[in-house]
Coordinates of C-alpha atoms and ligand atoms in Angstrom, one line a residue:
M1 CA -65.5 -133.9 107.5
N2 CA -62.9 -135.4 105.2
K3 CA -59.5 -136.7 106.3
I4 CA -57.5 -133.6 105.5
G5 CA -59.5 -131.0 107.4
S6 CA -61.8 -128.2 106.0
Q7 CA -63.1 -127.9 102.4
V8 CA -60.5 -128.8 99.8
T9 CA -60.3 -129.0 96.1
I10 CA -57.7 -131.3 94.4
A11 CA -57.7 -130.8 90.6
M12 CA -56.1 -133.1 88.1
D13 CA -55.6 -132.9 84.3
G14 CA -53.9 -135.0 81.7
P15 CA -54.3 -136.8 78.5
A16 CA -56.4 -139.9 77.9
G17 CA -54.7 -143.0 79.4
S18 CA -52.6 -141.0 81.9
G19 CA -54.3 -142.9 84.7
K20 CA -56.0 -139.8 86.2
S21 CA -59.5 -141.4 86.5
T22 CA -58.3 -144.4 88.4
V23 CA -55.9 -142.3 90.5
A24 CA -58.5 -139.6 91.3
R25 CA -61.1 -142.2 92.2
R26 CA -58.7 -144.0 94.7
I27 CA -57.6 -140.7 96.2
A28 CA -61.3 -139.7 96.7
E29 CA -61.9 -143.0 98.5
K30 CA -58.8 -142.8 100.7
L31 CA -59.3 -139.1 101.7
G32 CA -63.1 -139.3 102.0
L33 CA -63.7 -136.7 99.2
L34 CA -66.2 -136.6 96.4
Y35 CA -64.8 -137.8 93.0
L36 CA -65.8 -135.5 90.2
D37 CA -65.4 -137.2 86.7
S38 CA -65.7 -134.2 84.4
G39 CA -65.5 -136.3 81.3
A40 CA -68.6 -138.2 82.5
M41 CA -70.5 -134.9 82.4
Y42 CA -69.5 -134.2 78.7
R43 CA -70.5 -137.9 78.0
A44 CA -73.9 -137.4 79.7
I45 CA -74.7 -134.3 77.5
T46 CA -73.6 -136.3 74.5
L47 CA -76.1 -139.0 75.5
L48 CA -78.8 -136.3 75.8
A49 CA -78.0 -135.1 72.4
I50 CA -78.3 -138.7 71.0
H51 CA -81.6 -139.4 72.8
R52 CA -83.2 -136.2 71.7
G53 CA -81.7 -136.3 68.1
L54 CA -80.0 -132.9 68.6
A55 CA -76.8 -131.8 66.8
A56 CA -73.8 -131.0 69.0
D57 CA -73.9 -127.3 68.1
S58 CA -77.7 -126.9 68.0
P59 CA -79.3 -124.1 70.2
E60 CA -81.8 -126.7 71.5
L61 CA -78.9 -128.8 73.0
I62 CA -77.3 -125.6 74.6
N63 CA -80.7 -124.9 76.2
Q64 CA -81.0 -128.4 77.5
V65 CA -77.6 -128.2 79.1
K66 CA -78.7 -125.0 81.0
T67 CA -81.8 -126.7 82.5
C68 CA -80.7 -130.3 82.9
H69 CA -79.8 -131.8 86.3
I70 CA -76.5 -133.7 86.5
E71 CA -75.6 -135.2 89.8
F72 CA -73.0 -137.7 91.0
T73 CA -74.0 -140.3 93.6
D74 CA -72.3 -143.2 95.4
N75 CA -69.3 -141.0 96.0
G76 CA -68.9 -140.3 92.2
K77 CA -69.4 -143.9 91.1
K78 CA -72.7 -143.1 89.6
I79 CA -73.9 -140.3 87.3
L80 CA -77.5 -139.2 87.1
L81 CA -78.9 -137.2 84.2
N82 CA -82.3 -135.7 85.0
D83 CA -82.6 -138.3 87.8
K84 CA -81.8 -141.2 85.6
D85 CA -78.7 -143.4 86.1
V86 CA -76.7 -143.2 82.9
T87 CA -73.4 -144.5 84.3
V88 CA -73.2 -147.5 81.9
E89 CA -74.7 -145.8 78.8
I90 CA -72.2 -143.0 78.7
R91 CA -69.4 -145.4 78.0
T92 CA -71.0 -146.9 74.9
P93 CA -69.6 -146.6 71.3
P94 CA -72.1 -144.0 70.1
V95 CA -71.2 -141.7 72.9
N96 CA -67.4 -142.4 72.4
R97 CA -67.7 -141.4 68.8
L98 CA -69.6 -138.0 69.4
V99 CA -68.3 -136.8 72.7
A100 CA -65.3 -134.8 71.4
D101 CA -67.6 -132.9 69.0
V102 CA -69.9 -132.0 71.9
A103 CA -67.0 -131.1 74.2
K104 CA -65.6 -128.6 71.7
I105 CA -68.7 -126.3 71.7
P106 CA -67.9 -123.2 73.9
E107 CA -71.5 -122.6 75.1
I108 CA -71.8 -126.2 76.2
R109 CA -68.5 -126.0 78.0
S110 CA -69.4 -122.9 79.9
Q111 CA -72.6 -124.4 81.1
I112 CA -70.8 -127.6 82.2
V113 CA -68.1 -125.6 83.9
K114 CA -70.9 -123.9 86.0
H115 CA -72.3 -127.3 87.0
Q116 CA -68.8 -128.4 88.0
Q117 CA -68.1 -125.2 90.1
R118 CA -71.5 -125.7 91.8
I119 CA -70.5 -129.2 92.8
G120 CA -67.1 -127.9 93.9
A121 CA -68.7 -125.2 96.1
E122 CA -70.8 -127.8 97.9
G123 CA -67.9 -129.8 99.4
S124 CA -64.5 -131.3 99.1
I125 CA -63.6 -132.9 95.8
V126 CA -61.1 -134.6 93.7
A127 CA -61.9 -133.4 90.1
E128 CA -60.2 -134.6 86.9
G129 CA -60.4 -133.9 83.3
R130 CA -58.7 -131.6 80.7
D131 CA -59.3 -128.1 82.1
L132 CA -59.9 -128.6 85.8
T133 CA -56.6 -127.0 86.9
T134 CA -56.8 -124.2 84.3
I135 CA -60.4 -123.1 83.8
V136 CA -62.7 -124.8 86.2
F137 CA -60.8 -124.6 89.5
P138 CA -57.9 -122.1 88.8
D139 CA -57.6 -121.6 92.6
A140 CA -57.7 -125.3 93.5
D141 CA -55.8 -126.1 96.7
F142 CA -53.8 -128.8 94.9
K143 CA -53.1 -129.2 91.1
F144 CA -51.6 -132.1 89.4
Y145 CA -50.9 -132.9 85.8
L146 CA -50.6 -136.6 85.0
D147 CA -48.8 -137.8 81.9
A148 CA -47.3 -140.9 80.3
S149 CA -45.7 -141.8 77.0
V150 CA -48.0 -142.5 74.1
R151 CA -46.8 -146.1 73.9
E152 CA -47.6 -146.7 77.6
R153 CA -51.0 -145.1 77.4
A154 CA -51.8 -147.2 74.3
K155 CA -50.7 -150.4 76.2
R156 CA -53.1 -149.5 79.1
R157 CA -56.0 -148.9 76.7
L158 CA -55.2 -152.1 74.8
A159 CA -55.4 -154.1 78.0
E160 CA -58.8 -152.5 78.8
L161 CA -60.1 -153.3 75.3
R162 CA -58.8 -156.9 75.5
K163 CA -60.8 -157.4 78.7
Q164 CA -63.8 -156.3 76.8
N165 CA -63.0 -158.8 74.1
V166 CA -62.3 -156.0 71.5
D167 CA -59.8 -157.3 68.9
T168 CA -57.4 -154.6 67.9
T169 CA -53.6 -153.9 67.7
L170 CA -51.2 -151.8 69.7
E171 CA -50.4 -149.7 66.6
S172 CA -54.1 -148.8 65.9
V173 CA -54.7 -147.9 69.6
E174 CA -51.6 -145.8 69.6
A175 CA -52.8 -144.0 66.5
E176 CA -56.2 -143.3 68.1
I177 CA -54.5 -141.9 71.2
Q178 CA -52.3 -139.6 69.1
E179 CA -55.4 -138.4 67.2
R180 CA -57.3 -137.8 70.5
D181 CA -54.3 -135.9 72.0
E182 CA -54.1 -133.7 68.9
K183 CA -57.8 -132.9 69.2
D184 CA -57.5 -132.2 73.0
I185 CA -54.4 -130.0 72.7
T186 CA -55.3 -128.0 69.5
R187 CA -59.0 -127.3 70.0
A188 CA -59.9 -123.6 70.2
H189 CA -61.7 -123.7 73.5
S190 CA -60.1 -124.9 76.8
P191 CA -57.4 -127.1 75.2
L192 CA -55.5 -129.5 77.4
R193 CA -52.5 -127.7 78.9
T194 CA -50.4 -127.8 82.0
A195 CA -51.3 -125.1 84.7
E196 CA -48.1 -123.2 85.6
D197 CA -48.5 -124.2 89.2
A198 CA -49.4 -127.9 88.7
I199 CA -47.1 -130.7 89.9
I200 CA -46.3 -132.8 86.9
V201 CA -46.5 -136.6 87.5
D202 CA -45.1 -138.9 84.9
T203 CA -46.9 -142.2 85.4
T204 CA -45.2 -144.1 82.6
N205 CA -43.1 -146.4 85.0
K206 CA -45.3 -146.1 88.0
T207 CA -48.1 -148.3 89.4
I208 CA -51.5 -146.8 90.3
D209 CA -50.6 -147.2 94.0
E210 CA -47.3 -145.4 93.5
V211 CA -49.0 -142.4 91.9
V212 CA -51.8 -142.3 94.5
D213 CA -49.2 -142.5 97.4
F214 CA -47.2 -139.7 95.7
I215 CA -50.1 -137.4 95.4
I216 CA -51.4 -138.1 98.9
A217 CA -47.9 -137.4 100.2
Q218 CA -47.8 -134.0 98.3
V219 CA -51.2 -133.1 99.7
G220 CA -50.2 -134.0 103.3
K221 CA -46.9 -132.1 103.0
Q222 CA -48.6 -128.9 101.9
E223 CA -51.4 -129.3 104.4
I224 CA -49.1 -129.4 107.4
G225 CA -46.8 -126.8 105.8
L226 CA -43.6 -128.8 105.4
Ligands
LIG1 O1 -62.0 -138.5 79.9 P1 -63.1 -138.9 79.0 O2 -62.6 -139.8 77.9 O3 -64.2 -139.5 79.7 O4 -63.6 -137.6 78.3 C1 -64.6 -137.6 77.4 C2 -64.4 -136.4 76.4 O5 -64.7 -135.2 77.1 C3 -63.1 -136.3 75.7 O6 -63.3 -135.9 74.3 C4 -62.4 -135.2 76.4 C5 -63.6 -134.3 76.8 N1 -63.3 -133.6 78.1 C6 -63.2 -132.2 78.0 O7 -63.2 -131.6 77.0 N2 -63.0 -131.6 79.2 C7 -63.0 -132.2 80.4 N3 -62.8 -131.5 81.5 C8 -63.1 -133.6 80.4 C9 -63.3 -134.3 79.2

C-alpha cells in the first residue's frame, strides 16, 4: 500500500518547463506511487511512427496505437513499447520534432487516454501532462496546475541544453517555448487548460523541493480532512 492510504490519483498539468515532470517523479518516489509520464506515451507512439515510416495521421498508425503495448517499469523511470525499452530513444531530436503533430490527432489521443486510464485503474499514480486533470482523470483525488513565467521556463530549458552541450541562446529557447505554448493552448483537441478545481502552483521563484513539499502538504491536508 502507498503512504497515503487506499488507491489515489494525483493529476498535474502545465506547460513545458513548469517543472511538473521532476516534481511528479519526486512525489511518486516520496509517496510510493507510480509515476505516469503521459508525454512519454505520445513520444513512444511518435517513435513507432518513425520506425514504421507512418504519417502521424495515417489509419495504420491509429491501428498500431490500438494494439500496441505500452508499459512503465522501474516505478515510471522506464517506458516499454511492445516490450522494448525505448526510454532513451523517445527523447531524441527526430521524436522532439514530430511529437506535437502526433499528439494533435484526436484518434491517437483517445487511444492513449484509454491506455492511461487503464494504468490509473490498476493502482495509485501521480500523472502529469497537458490534459490529465481535464480529460484523462477528471475525477482525480488531487489536481494541480503548475506554471512559471516564460523567461524562467526558458532559463531552465537552457540549463538542460547546456548540460547536453547544445549551443543556443536564451532568446531562441524563449521563442521555442512560446511557440510550443501556443500549439499546446490553441490546438483543437484537448488543449492545455486549467481545470476549475485544480490548485495553481506558480513555480517561478520556487525550488523543486519547495514545490514538492507544498503539494505533499496539500495532499496530506485533504487526506486527513483539515
Ligand atoms: O511533456 P513532453 O514534452 O514529454 O510532451 C511531449 C508532447 O506530447 C508535447 O508536444 C505535448 C504532448 N502531450 C500532450 O499532448 N498531452 C499530454 N498529456 C502530454 C504531452
